[in-house]
Amino acid sequence: MDLDGQPTLRVSCEYVGKTPGDPADYISGHDYRRVDTDFYRLTLENLSANPLIIERVDYRLETGSITGEQAADATSLRRTWGTNVIAPGARISRGNNMVWSKASRNRLWKTYQFRIDDEDKSNRTFAVAVSLVYRR
């Protein structure tokens, strides 16, 4: 993703399977052994010269509604990702991004809200949507 013509963020999303990609870091109360679940590894790489701050993420299912939380704030992101700040040139990755559904097929949209603090102290914000596909 470019912001004002400058490379800013690279997002990669890789299907992991029906179990968490990072089992030791799995902290959810969701029982993936009983509920059919698909897991993805999501990597966010800061291509800019300034820190990127993930302020929140909003969740939306393509079909049906989400039960439970429909967003995560900075505190929740720090708990699940270990941080919500990506240093210049750094990347963070998490293999426990999951999706499940009552339907046999669905898509979870995760819209990440970012803030970048420039040298001139101007704060710019942007959003990136990532979809996770569920198939029973």
JSON list of N, CA, C and O in Angstrom, two decimals, residues 41-93:
[
{"chain": "A", "resi": 41, "resn": "ARG", "atom": "N", "xyz": [-2.11, -16.82, 8.72]},
{"chain": "A", "resi": 41, "resn": "ARG", "atom": "CA", "xyz": [-0.97, -16.03, 9.20]},
{"chain": "A", "resi": 41, "resn": "ARG", "atom": "C", "xyz": [-1.03, -14.69, 8.47]},
{"chain": "A", "resi": 41, "resn": "ARG", "atom": "O", "xyz": [-1.02, -14.64, 7.25]},
{"chain": "A", "resi": 42, "resn": "LEU", "atom": "N", "xyz": [-1.12, -13.64, 9.25]},
{"chain": "A", "resi": 42, "resn": "LEU", "atom": "CA", "xyz": [-1.16, -12.29, 8.72]},
{"chain": "A", "resi": 42, "resn": "LEU", "atom": "C", "xyz": [0.14, -11.59, 9.10]},
{"chain": "A", "resi": 42, "resn": "LEU", "atom": "O", "xyz": [0.54, -11.62, 10.27]},
{"chain": "A", "resi": 43, "resn": "THR", "atom": "N", "xyz": [0.82, -11.02, 8.10]},
{"chain": "A", "resi": 43, "resn": "THR", "atom": "CA", "xyz": [2.06, -10.29, 8.34]},
{"chain": "A", "resi": 43, "resn": "THR", "atom": "C", "xyz": [1.88, -8.86, 7.86]},
{"chain": "A", "resi": 43, "resn": "THR", "atom": "O", "xyz": [1.41, -8.62, 6.75]},
{"chain": "A", "resi": 44, "resn": "LEU", "atom": "N", "xyz": [2.24, -7.93, 8.73]},
{"chain": "A", "resi": 44, "resn": "LEU", "atom": "CA", "xyz": [2.17, -6.50, 8.42]},
{"chain": "A", "resi": 44, "resn": "LEU", "atom": "C", "xyz": [3.59, -5.95, 8.46]},
{"chain": "A", "resi": 44, "resn": "LEU", "atom": "O", "xyz": [4.27, -6.04, 9.48]},
{"chain": "A", "resi": 45, "resn": "GLU", "atom": "N", "xyz": [4.04, -5.38, 7.33]},
{"chain": "A", "resi": 45, "resn": "GLU", "atom": "CA", "xyz": [5.40, -4.86, 7.23]},
{"chain": "A", "resi": 45, "resn": "GLU", "atom": "C", "xyz": [5.37, -3.36, 6.96]},
{"chain": "A", "resi": 45, "resn": "GLU", "atom": "O", "xyz": [4.74, -2.90, 6.01]},
{"chain": "A", "resi": 46, "resn": "ASN", "atom": "N", "xyz": [6.07, -2.62, 7.80]},
{"chain": "A", "resi": 46, "resn": "ASN", "atom": "CA", "xyz": [6.16, -1.17, 7.67]},
{"chain": "A", "resi": 46, "resn": "ASN", "atom": "C", "xyz": [7.24, -0.81, 6.65]},
{"chain": "A", "resi": 46, "resn": "ASN", "atom": "O", "xyz": [8.42, -1.03, 6.90]},
{"chain": "A", "resi": 47, "resn": "LEU", "atom": "N", "xyz": [6.84, -0.25, 5.53]},
{"chain": "A", "resi": 47, "resn": "LEU", "atom": "CA", "xyz": [7.77, 0.15, 4.48]},
{"chain": "A", "resi": 47, "resn": "LEU", "atom": "C", "xyz": [8.15, 1.62, 4.58]},
{"chain": "A", "resi": 47, "resn": "LEU", "atom": "O", "xyz": [8.96, 2.10, 3.78]},
{"chain": "A", "resi": 48, "resn": "SER", "atom": "N", "xyz": [7.59, 2.32, 5.55]},
{"chain": "A", "resi": 48, "resn": "SER", "atom": "CA", "xyz": [7.83, 3.76, 5.66]},
{"chain": "A", "resi": 48, "resn": "SER", "atom": "C", "xyz": [9.00, 4.05, 6.61]},
{"chain": "A", "resi": 48, "resn": "SER", "atom": "O", "xyz": [9.56, 3.16, 7.23]},
{"chain": "A", "resi": 49, "resn": "ALA", "atom": "N", "xyz": [9.32, 5.33, 6.71]},
{"chain": "A", "resi": 49, "resn": "ALA", "atom": "CA", "xyz": [10.40, 5.77, 7.60]},
{"chain": "A", "resi": 49, "resn": "ALA", "atom": "C", "xyz": [9.86, 6.18, 8.97]},
{"chain": "A", "resi": 49, "resn": "ALA", "atom": "O", "xyz": [10.62, 6.67, 9.81]},
{"chain": "A", "resi": 50, "resn": "ASN", "atom": "N", "xyz": [8.57, 5.98, 9.21]},
{"chain": "A", "resi": 50, "resn": "ASN", "atom": "CA", "xyz": [7.94, 6.38, 10.47]},
{"chain": "A", "resi": 50, "resn": "ASN", "atom": "C", "xyz": [7.19, 5.21, 11.09]},
{"chain": "A", "resi": 50, "resn": "ASN", "atom": "O", "xyz": [6.76, 4.30, 10.37]},
{"chain": "A", "resi": 51, "resn": "PRO", "atom": "N", "xyz": [7.01, 5.22, 12.40]},
{"chain": "A", "resi": 51, "resn": "PRO", "atom": "CA", "xyz": [6.24, 4.15, 13.04]},
{"chain": "A", "resi": 51, "resn": "PRO", "atom": "C", "xyz": [4.80, 4.13, 12.54]},
{"chain": "A", "resi": 51, "resn": "PRO", "atom": "O", "xyz": [4.20, 5.17, 12.30]},
{"chain": "A", "resi": 52, "resn": "LEU", "atom": "N", "xyz": [4.26, 2.92, 12.39]},
{"chain": "A", "resi": 52, "resn": "LEU", "atom": "CA", "xyz": [2.84, 2.73, 12.07]},
{"chain": "A", "resi": 52, "resn": "LEU", "atom": "C", "xyz": [2.16, 2.24, 13.34]},
{"chain": "A", "resi": 52, "resn": "LEU", "atom": "O", "xyz": [2.62, 1.28, 13.96]},
{"chain": "A", "resi": 53, "resn": "ILE", "atom": "N", "xyz": [1.08, 2.88, 13.71]},
{"chain": "A", "resi": 53, "resn": "ILE", "atom": "CA", "xyz": [0.33, 2.50, 14.90]},
{"chain": "A", "resi": 53, "resn": "ILE", "atom": "C", "xyz": [-1.00, 1.89, 14.46]},
{"chain": "A", "resi": 53, "resn": "ILE", "atom": "O", "xyz": [-1.76, 2.52, 13.72]},
{"chain": "A", "resi": 54, "resn": "ILE", "atom": "N", "xyz": [-1.28, 0.66, 14.88]},
{"chain": "A", "resi": 54, "resn": "ILE", "atom": "CA", "xyz": [-2.59, 0.06, 14.62]},
{"chain": "A", "resi": 54, "resn": "ILE", "atom": "C", "xyz": [-3.51, 0.53, 15.74]},
{"chain": "A", "resi": 54, "resn": "ILE", "atom": "O", "xyz": [-3.31, 0.18, 16.91]},
{"chain": "A", "resi": 55, "resn": "GLU", "atom": "N", "xyz": [-4.50, 1.32, 15.38]},
{"chain": "A", "resi": 55, "resn": "GLU", "atom": "CA", "xyz": [-5.38, 1.90, 16.40]},
{"chain": "A", "resi": 55, "resn": "GLU", "atom": "C", "xyz": [-6.56, 1.00, 16.74]},
{"chain": "A", "resi": 55, "resn": "GLU", "atom": "O", "xyz": [-7.01, 0.98, 17.87]},
{"chain": "A", "resi": 56, "resn": "ARG", "atom": "N", "xyz": [-7.04, 0.25, 15.75]},
{"chain": "A", "resi": 56, "resn": "ARG", "atom": "CA", "xyz": [-8.17, -0.65, 15.99]},
{"chain": "A", "resi": 56, "resn": "ARG", "atom": "C", "xyz": [-8.36, -1.55, 14.78]},
{"chain": "A", "resi": 56, "resn": "ARG", "atom": "O", "xyz": [-7.79, -1.29, 13.71]},
{"chain": "A", "resi": 57, "resn": "VAL", "atom": "N", "xyz": [-9.17, -2.57, 14.94]},
{"chain": "A", "resi": 57, "resn": "VAL", "atom": "CA", "xyz": [-9.58, -3.42, 13.83]},
{"chain": "A", "resi": 57, "resn": "VAL", "atom": "C", "xyz": [-11.07, -3.69, 14.00]},
{"chain": "A", "resi": 57, "resn": "VAL", "atom": "O", "xyz": [-11.54, -3.96, 15.10]},
{"chain": "A", "resi": 58, "resn": "ASP", "atom": "N", "xyz": [-11.80, -3.56, 12.91]},
{"chain": "A", "resi": 58, "resn": "ASP", "atom": "CA", "xyz": [-13.24, -3.83, 12.90]},
{"chain": "A", "resi": 58, "resn": "ASP", "atom": "C", "xyz": [-13.49, -5.12, 12.15]},
{"chain": "A", "resi": 58, "resn": "ASP", "atom": "O", "xyz": [-12.85, -5.39, 11.13]},
{"chain": "A", "resi": 59, "resn": "TYR", "atom": "N", "xyz": [-14.46, -5.92, 12.64]},
{"chain": "A", "resi": 59, "resn": "TYR", "atom": "CA", "xyz": [-14.77, -7.22, 12.04]},
{"chain": "A", "resi": 59, "resn": "TYR", "atom": "C", "xyz": [-16.16, -7.18, 11.41]},
{"chain": "A", "resi": 59, "resn": "TYR", "atom": "O", "xyz": [-17.09, -6.62, 11.98]},
{"chain": "A", "resi": 60, "resn": "ARG", "atom": "N", "xyz": [-16.27, -7.83, 10.24]},
{"chain": "A", "resi": 60, "resn": "ARG", "atom": "CA", "xyz": [-17.57, -7.92, 9.57]},
{"chain": "A", "resi": 60, "resn": "ARG", "atom": "C", "xyz": [-17.61, -9.21, 8.77]},
{"chain": "A", "resi": 60, "resn": "ARG", "atom": "O", "xyz": [-16.70, -9.51, 8.01]},
{"chain": "A", "resi": 61, "resn": "LEU", "atom": "N", "xyz": [-18.67, -9.99, 8.96]},
{"chain": "A", "resi": 61, "resn": "LEU", "atom": "CA", "xyz": [-18.88, -11.19, 8.16]},
{"chain": "A", "resi": 61, "resn": "LEU", "atom": "C", "xyz": [-19.60, -10.83, 6.88]},
{"chain": "A", "resi": 61, "resn": "LEU", "atom": "O", "xyz": [-20.47, -9.95, 6.87]},
{"chain": "A", "resi": 62, "resn": "GLU", "atom": "N", "xyz": [-19.25, -11.48, 5.80]},
{"chain": "A", "resi": 62, "resn": "GLU", "atom": "CA", "xyz": [-19.92, -11.23, 4.53]},
{"chain": "A", "resi": 62, "resn": "GLU", "atom": "C", "xyz": [-21.37, -11.68, 4.59]},
{"chain": "A", "resi": 62, "resn": "GLU", "atom": "O", "xyz": [-22.27, -11.02, 4.08]},
{"chain": "A", "resi": 63, "resn": "THR", "atom": "N", "xyz": [-21.60, -12.84, 5.23]},
{"chain": "A", "resi": 63, "resn": "THR", "atom": "CA", "xyz": [-22.95, -13.38, 5.38]},
{"chain": "A", "resi": 63, "resn": "THR", "atom": "C", "xyz": [-23.23, -13.61, 6.85]},
{"chain": "A", "resi": 63, "resn": "THR", "atom": "O", "xyz": [-22.45, -14.26, 7.54]},
{"chain": "A", "resi": 64, "resn": "GLY", "atom": "N", "xyz": [-24.33, -13.06, 7.33]},
{"chain": "A", "resi": 64, "resn": "GLY", "atom": "CA", "xyz": [-24.69, -13.24, 8.74]},
{"chain": "A", "resi": 64, "resn": "GLY", "atom": "C", "xyz": [-24.05, -12.19, 9.61]},
{"chain": "A", "resi": 64, "resn": "GLY", "atom": "O", "xyz": [-23.39, -11.26, 9.14]},
{"chain": "A", "resi": 65, "resn": "SER", "atom": "N", "xyz": [-24.25, -12.35, 10.90]},
{"chain": "A", "resi": 65, "resn": "SER", "atom": "CA", "xyz": [-23.72, -11.37, 11.84]},
{"chain": "A", "resi": 65, "resn": "SER", "atom": "C", "xyz": [-22.71, -12.03, 12.79]},
{"chain": "A", "resi": 65, "resn": "SER", "atom": "O", "xyz": [-22.75, -13.23, 13.00]},
{"chain": "A", "resi": 66, "resn": "ILE", "atom": "N", "xyz": [-21.87, -11.20, 13.32]},
{"chain": "A", "resi": 66, "resn": "ILE", "atom": "CA", "xyz": [-20.85, -11.67, 14.27]},
{"chain": "A", "resi": 66, "resn": "ILE", "atom": "C", "xyz": [-21.45, -11.70, 15.67]},
{"chain": "A", "resi": 66, "resn": "ILE", "atom": "O", "xyz": [-22.10, -10.74, 16.09]},
{"chain": "A", "resi": 67, "resn": "THR", "atom": "N", "xyz": [-21.23, -12.81, 16.36]},
{"chain": "A", "resi": 67, "resn": "THR", "atom": "CA", "xyz": [-21.61, -12.86, 17.77]},
{"chain": "A", "resi": 67, "resn": "THR", "atom": "C", "xyz": [-20.37, -12.51, 18.58]},
{"chain": "A", "resi": 67, "resn": "THR", "atom": "O", "xyz": [-19.28, -12.97, 18.28]},
{"chain": "A", "resi": 68, "resn": "GLY", "atom": "N", "xyz": [-20.53, -11.66, 19.54]},
{"chain": "A", "resi": 68, "resn": "GLY", "atom": "CA", "xyz": [-19.38, -11.24, 20.35]},
{"chain": "A", "resi": 68, "resn": "GLY", "atom": "C", "xyz": [-18.81, -9.93, 19.85]},
{"chain": "A", "resi": 68, "resn": "GLY", "atom": "O", "xyz": [-19.50, -9.12, 19.25]},
{"chain": "A", "resi": 69, "resn": "GLU", "atom": "N", "xyz": [-17.53, -9.75, 20.08]},
{"chain": "A", "resi": 69, "resn": "GLU", "atom": "CA", "xyz": [-16.86, -8.49, 19.74]},
{"chain": "A", "resi": 69, "resn": "GLU", "atom": "C", "xyz": [-16.84, -8.25, 18.24]},
{"chain": "A", "resi": 69, "resn": "GLU", "atom": "O", "xyz": [-16.54, -9.15, 17.47]},
{"chain": "A", "resi": 70, "resn": "GLN", "atom": "N", "xyz": [-17.12, -7.02, 17.85]},
{"chain": "A", "resi": 70, "resn": "GLN", "atom": "CA", "xyz": [-17.08, -6.64, 16.44]},
{"chain": "A", "resi": 70, "resn": "GLN", "atom": "C", "xyz": [-15.92, -5.71, 16.13]},
{"chain": "A", "resi": 70, "resn": "GLN", "atom": "O", "xyz": [-15.78, -5.23, 15.01]},
{"chain": "A", "resi": 71, "resn": "ALA", "atom": "N", "xyz": [-15.09, -5.47, 17.15]},
{"chain": "A", "resi": 71, "resn": "ALA", "atom": "CA", "xyz": [-13.90, -4.62, 16.98]},
{"chain": "A", "resi": 71, "resn": "ALA", "atom": "C", "xyz": [-12.92, -4.94, 18.08]},
{"chain": "A", "resi": 71, "resn": "ALA", "atom": "O", "xyz": [-13.26, -5.53, 19.10]},
{"chain": "A", "resi": 72, "resn": "ALA", "atom": "N", "xyz": [-11.66, -4.55, 17.85]},
{"chain": "A", "resi": 72, "resn": "ALA", "atom": "CA", "xyz": [-10.61, -4.68, 18.86]},
{"chain": "A", "resi": 72, "resn": "ALA", "atom": "C", "xyz": [-9.89, -3.34, 18.93]},
{"chain": "A", "resi": 72, "resn": "ALA", "atom": "O", "xyz": [-9.56, -2.75, 17.90]},
{"chain": "A", "resi": 73, "resn": "ASP", "atom": "N", "xyz": [-9.65, -2.88, 20.15]},
{"chain": "A", "resi": 73, "resn": "ASP", "atom": "CA", "xyz": [-8.95, -1.60, 20.33]},
{"chain": "A", "resi": 73, "resn": "ASP", "atom": "C", "xyz": [-7.45, -1.85, 20.48]},
{"chain": "A", "resi": 73, "resn": "ASP", "atom": "O", "xyz": [-6.98, -2.98, 20.41]},
{"chain": "A", "resi": 74, "resn": "ALA", "atom": "N", "xyz": [-6.70, -0.77, 20.70]},
{"chain": "A", "resi": 74, "resn": "ALA", "atom": "CA", "xyz": [-5.24, -0.87, 20.80]},
{"chain": "A", "resi": 74, "resn": "ALA", "atom": "C", "xyz": [-4.81, -1.80, 21.93]},
{"chain": "A", "resi": 74, "resn": "ALA", "atom": "O", "xyz": [-3.86, -2.57, 21.77]},
{"chain": "A", "resi": 75, "resn": "THR", "atom": "N", "xyz": [-5.50, -1.78, 23.05]},
{"chain": "A", "resi": 75, "resn": "THR", "atom": "CA", "xyz": [-5.15, -2.66, 24.18]},
{"chain": "A", "resi": 75, "resn": "THR", "atom": "C", "xyz": [-5.30, -4.12, 23.79]},
{"chain": "A", "resi": 75, "resn": "THR", "atom": "O", "xyz": [-4.41, -4.94, 24.07]},
{"chain": "A", "resi": 76, "resn": "SER", "atom": "N", "xyz": [-6.40, -4.46, 23.15]},
{"chain": "A", "resi": 76, "resn": "SER", "atom": "CA", "xyz": [-6.62, -5.84, 22.72]},
{"chain": "A", "resi": 76, "resn": "SER", "atom": "C", "xyz": [-5.59, -6.26, 21.66]},
{"chain": "A", "resi": 76, "resn": "SER", "atom": "O", "xyz": [-5.09, -7.39, 21.69]},
{"chain": "A", "resi": 77, "resn": "LEU", "atom": "N", "xyz": [-5.27, -5.35, 20.75]},
{"chain": "A", "resi": 77, "resn": "LEU", "atom": "CA", "xyz": [-4.26, -5.65, 19.73]},
{"chain": "A", "resi": 77, "resn": "LEU", "atom": "C", "xyz": [-2.89, -5.91, 20.35]},
{"chain": "A", "resi": 77, "resn": "LEU", "atom": "O", "xyz": [-2.18, -6.82, 19.93]},
{"chain": "A", "resi": 78, "resn": "ARG", "atom": "N", "xyz": [-2.53, -5.14, 21.36]},
{"chain": "A", "resi": 78, "resn": "ARG", "atom": "CA", "xyz": [-1.25, -5.38, 22.04]},
{"chain": "A", "resi": 78, "resn": "ARG", "atom": "C", "xyz": [-1.24, -6.75, 22.71]},
{"chain": "A", "resi": 78, "resn": "ARG", "atom": "O", "xyz": [-0.22, -7.43, 22.73]},
{"chain": "A", "resi": 79, "resn": "ARG", "atom": "N", "xyz": [-2.38, -7.16, 23.25]},
{"chain": "A", "resi": 79, "resn": "ARG", "atom": "CA", "xyz": [-2.46, -8.46, 23.92]},
{"chain": "A", "resi": 79, "resn": "ARG", "atom": "C", "xyz": [-2.32, -9.60, 22.91]},
{"chain": "A", "resi": 79, "resn": "ARG", "atom": "O", "xyz": [-1.61, -10.57, 23.17]},
{"chain": "A", "resi": 80, "resn": "THR", "atom": "N", "xyz": [-2.98, -9.50, 21.75]},
{"chain": "A", "resi": 80, "resn": "THR", "atom": "CA", "xyz": [-2.95, -10.60, 20.80]},
{"chain": "A", "resi": 80, "resn": "THR", "atom": "C", "xyz": [-1.74, -10.58, 19.87]},
{"chain": "A", "resi": 80, "resn": "THR", "atom": "O", "xyz": [-1.24, -11.64, 19.48]},
{"chain": "A", "resi": 81, "resn": "TRP", "atom": "N", "xyz": [-1.26, -9.40, 19.49]},
{"chain": "A", "resi": 81, "resn": "TRP", "atom": "CA", "xyz": [-0.13, -9.29, 18.58]},
{"chain": "A", "resi": 81, "resn": "TRP", "atom": "C", "xyz": [1.19, -9.08, 19.31]},
{"chain": "A", "resi": 81, "resn": "TRP", "atom": "O", "xyz": [2.25, -9.18, 18.72]},
{"chain": "A", "resi": 82, "resn": "GLY", "atom": "N", "xyz": [1.13, -8.69, 20.58]},
{"chain": "A", "resi": 82, "resn": "GLY", "atom": "CA", "xyz": [2.35, -8.39, 21.33]},
{"chain": "A", "resi": 82, "resn": "GLY", "atom": "C", "xyz": [2.71, -6.92, 21.25]},
{"chain": "A", "resi": 82, "resn": "GLY", "atom": "O", "xyz": [3.45, -6.41, 22.07]},
{"chain": "A", "resi": 83, "resn": "THR", "atom": "N", "xyz": [2.16, -6.21, 20.28]},
{"chain": "A", "resi": 83, "resn": "THR", "atom": "CA", "xyz": [2.37, -4.77, 20.10]},
{"chain": "A", "resi": 83, "resn": "THR", "atom": "C", "xyz": [1.31, -4.26, 19.13]},
{"chain": "A", "resi": 83, "resn": "THR", "atom": "O", "xyz": [0.69, -5.04, 18.41]},
{"chain": "A", "resi": 84, "resn": "ASN", "atom": "N", "xyz": [1.13, -2.96, 19.11]},
{"chain": "A", "resi": 84, "resn": "ASN", "atom": "CA", "xyz": [0.28, -2.35, 18.08]},
{"chain": "A", "resi": 84, "resn": "ASN", "atom": "C", "xyz": [1.08, -1.28, 17.32]},
{"chain": "A", "resi": 84, "resn": "ASN", "atom": "O", "xyz": [0.51, -0.49, 16.58]},
{"chain": "A", "resi": 85, "resn": "VAL", "atom": "N", "xyz": [2.40, -1.27, 17.51]},
{"chain": "A", "resi": 85, "resn": "VAL", "atom": "CA", "xyz": [3.29, -0.33, 16.83]},
{"chain": "A", "resi": 85, "resn": "VAL", "atom": "C", "xyz": [4.28, -1.13, 15.99]},
{"chain": "A", "resi": 85, "resn": "VAL", "atom": "O", "xyz": [4.94, -2.03, 16.48]},
{"chain": "A", "resi": 86, "resn": "ILE", "atom": "N", "xyz": [4.37, -0.75, 14.71]},
{"chain": "A", "resi": 86, "resn": "ILE", "atom": "CA", "xyz": [5.32, -1.39, 13.80]},
{"chain": "A", "resi": 86, "resn": "ILE", "atom": "C", "xyz": [6.40, -0.36, 13.48]},
{"chain": "A", "resi": 86, "resn": "ILE", "atom": "O", "xyz": [6.12, 0.68, 12.88]},
{"chain": "A", "resi": 87, "resn": "ALA", "atom": "N", "xyz": [7.62, -0.63, 13.92]},
{"chain": "A", "resi": 87, "resn": "ALA", "atom": "CA", "xyz": [8.74, 0.29, 13.71]},
{"chain": "A", "resi": 87, "resn": "ALA", "atom": "C", "xyz": [9.07, 0.38, 12.22]},
{"chain": "A", "resi": 87, "resn": "ALA", "atom": "O", "xyz": [8.77, -0.53, 11.46]},
{"chain": "A", "resi": 88, "resn": "PRO", "atom": "N", "xyz": [9.72, 1.47, 11.81]},
{"chain": "A", "resi": 88, "resn": "PRO", "atom": "CA", "xyz": [10.12, 1.59, 10.41]},
{"chain": "A", "resi": 88, "resn": "PRO", "atom": "C", "xyz": [10.98, 0.40, 9.97]},
{"chain": "A", "resi": 88, "resn": "PRO", "atom": "O", "xyz": [11.90, -0.01, 10.67]},
{"chain": "A", "resi": 89, "resn": "GLY", "atom": "N", "xyz": [10.61, -0.20, 8.84]},
{"chain": "A", "resi": 89, "resn": "GLY", "atom": "CA", "xyz": [11.36, -1.33, 8.31]},
{"chain": "A", "resi": 89, "resn": "GLY", "atom": "C", "xyz": [11.09, -2.65, 9.00]},
{"chain": "A", "resi": 89, "resn": "GLY", "atom": "O", "xyz": [11.62, -3.68, 8.60]},
{"chain": "A", "resi": 90, "resn": "ALA", "atom": "N", "xyz": [10.24, -2.66, 10.03]},
{"chain": "A", "resi": 90, "resn": "ALA", "atom": "CA", "xyz": [9.97, -3.88, 10.80]},
{"chain": "A", "resi": 90, "resn": "ALA", "atom": "C", "xyz": [8.67, -4.52, 10.31]},
{"chain": "A", "resi": 90, "resn": "ALA", "atom": "O", "xyz": [7.90, -3.93, 9.56]},
{"chain": "A", "resi": 91, "resn": "ARG", "atom": "N", "xyz": [8.45, -5.74, 10.79]},
{"chain": "A", "resi": 91, "resn": "ARG", "atom": "CA", "xyz": [7.20, -6.44, 10.49]},
{"chain": "A", "resi": 91, "resn": "ARG", "atom": "C", "xyz": [6.73, -7.17, 11.73]},
{"chain": "A", "resi": 91, "resn": "ARG", "atom": "O", "xyz": [7.54, -7.55, 12.59]},
{"chain": "A", "resi": 92, "resn": "ILE", "atom": "N", "xyz": [5.44, -7.37, 11.81]},
{"chain": "A", "resi": 92, "resn": "ILE", "atom": "CA", "xyz": [4.85, -8.21, 12.86]},
{"chain": "A", "resi": 92, "resn": "ILE", "atom": "C", "xyz": [4.02, -9.26, 12.15]},
{"chain": "A", "resi": 92, "resn": "ILE", "atom": "O", "xyz": [3.50, -9.05, 11.06]},
{"chain": "A", "resi": 93, "resn": "SER", "atom": "N", "xyz": [3.92, -10.44, 12.79]},
{"chain": "A", "resi": 93, "resn": "SER", "atom": "CA", "xyz": [3.23, -11.54, 12.17]},
{"chain": "A", "resi": 93, "resn": "SER", "atom": "C", "xyz": [2.48, -12.33, 13.24]},
{"chain": "A", "resi": 93, "resn": "SER", "atom": "O", "xyz": [2.95, -12.44, 14.37]}
]
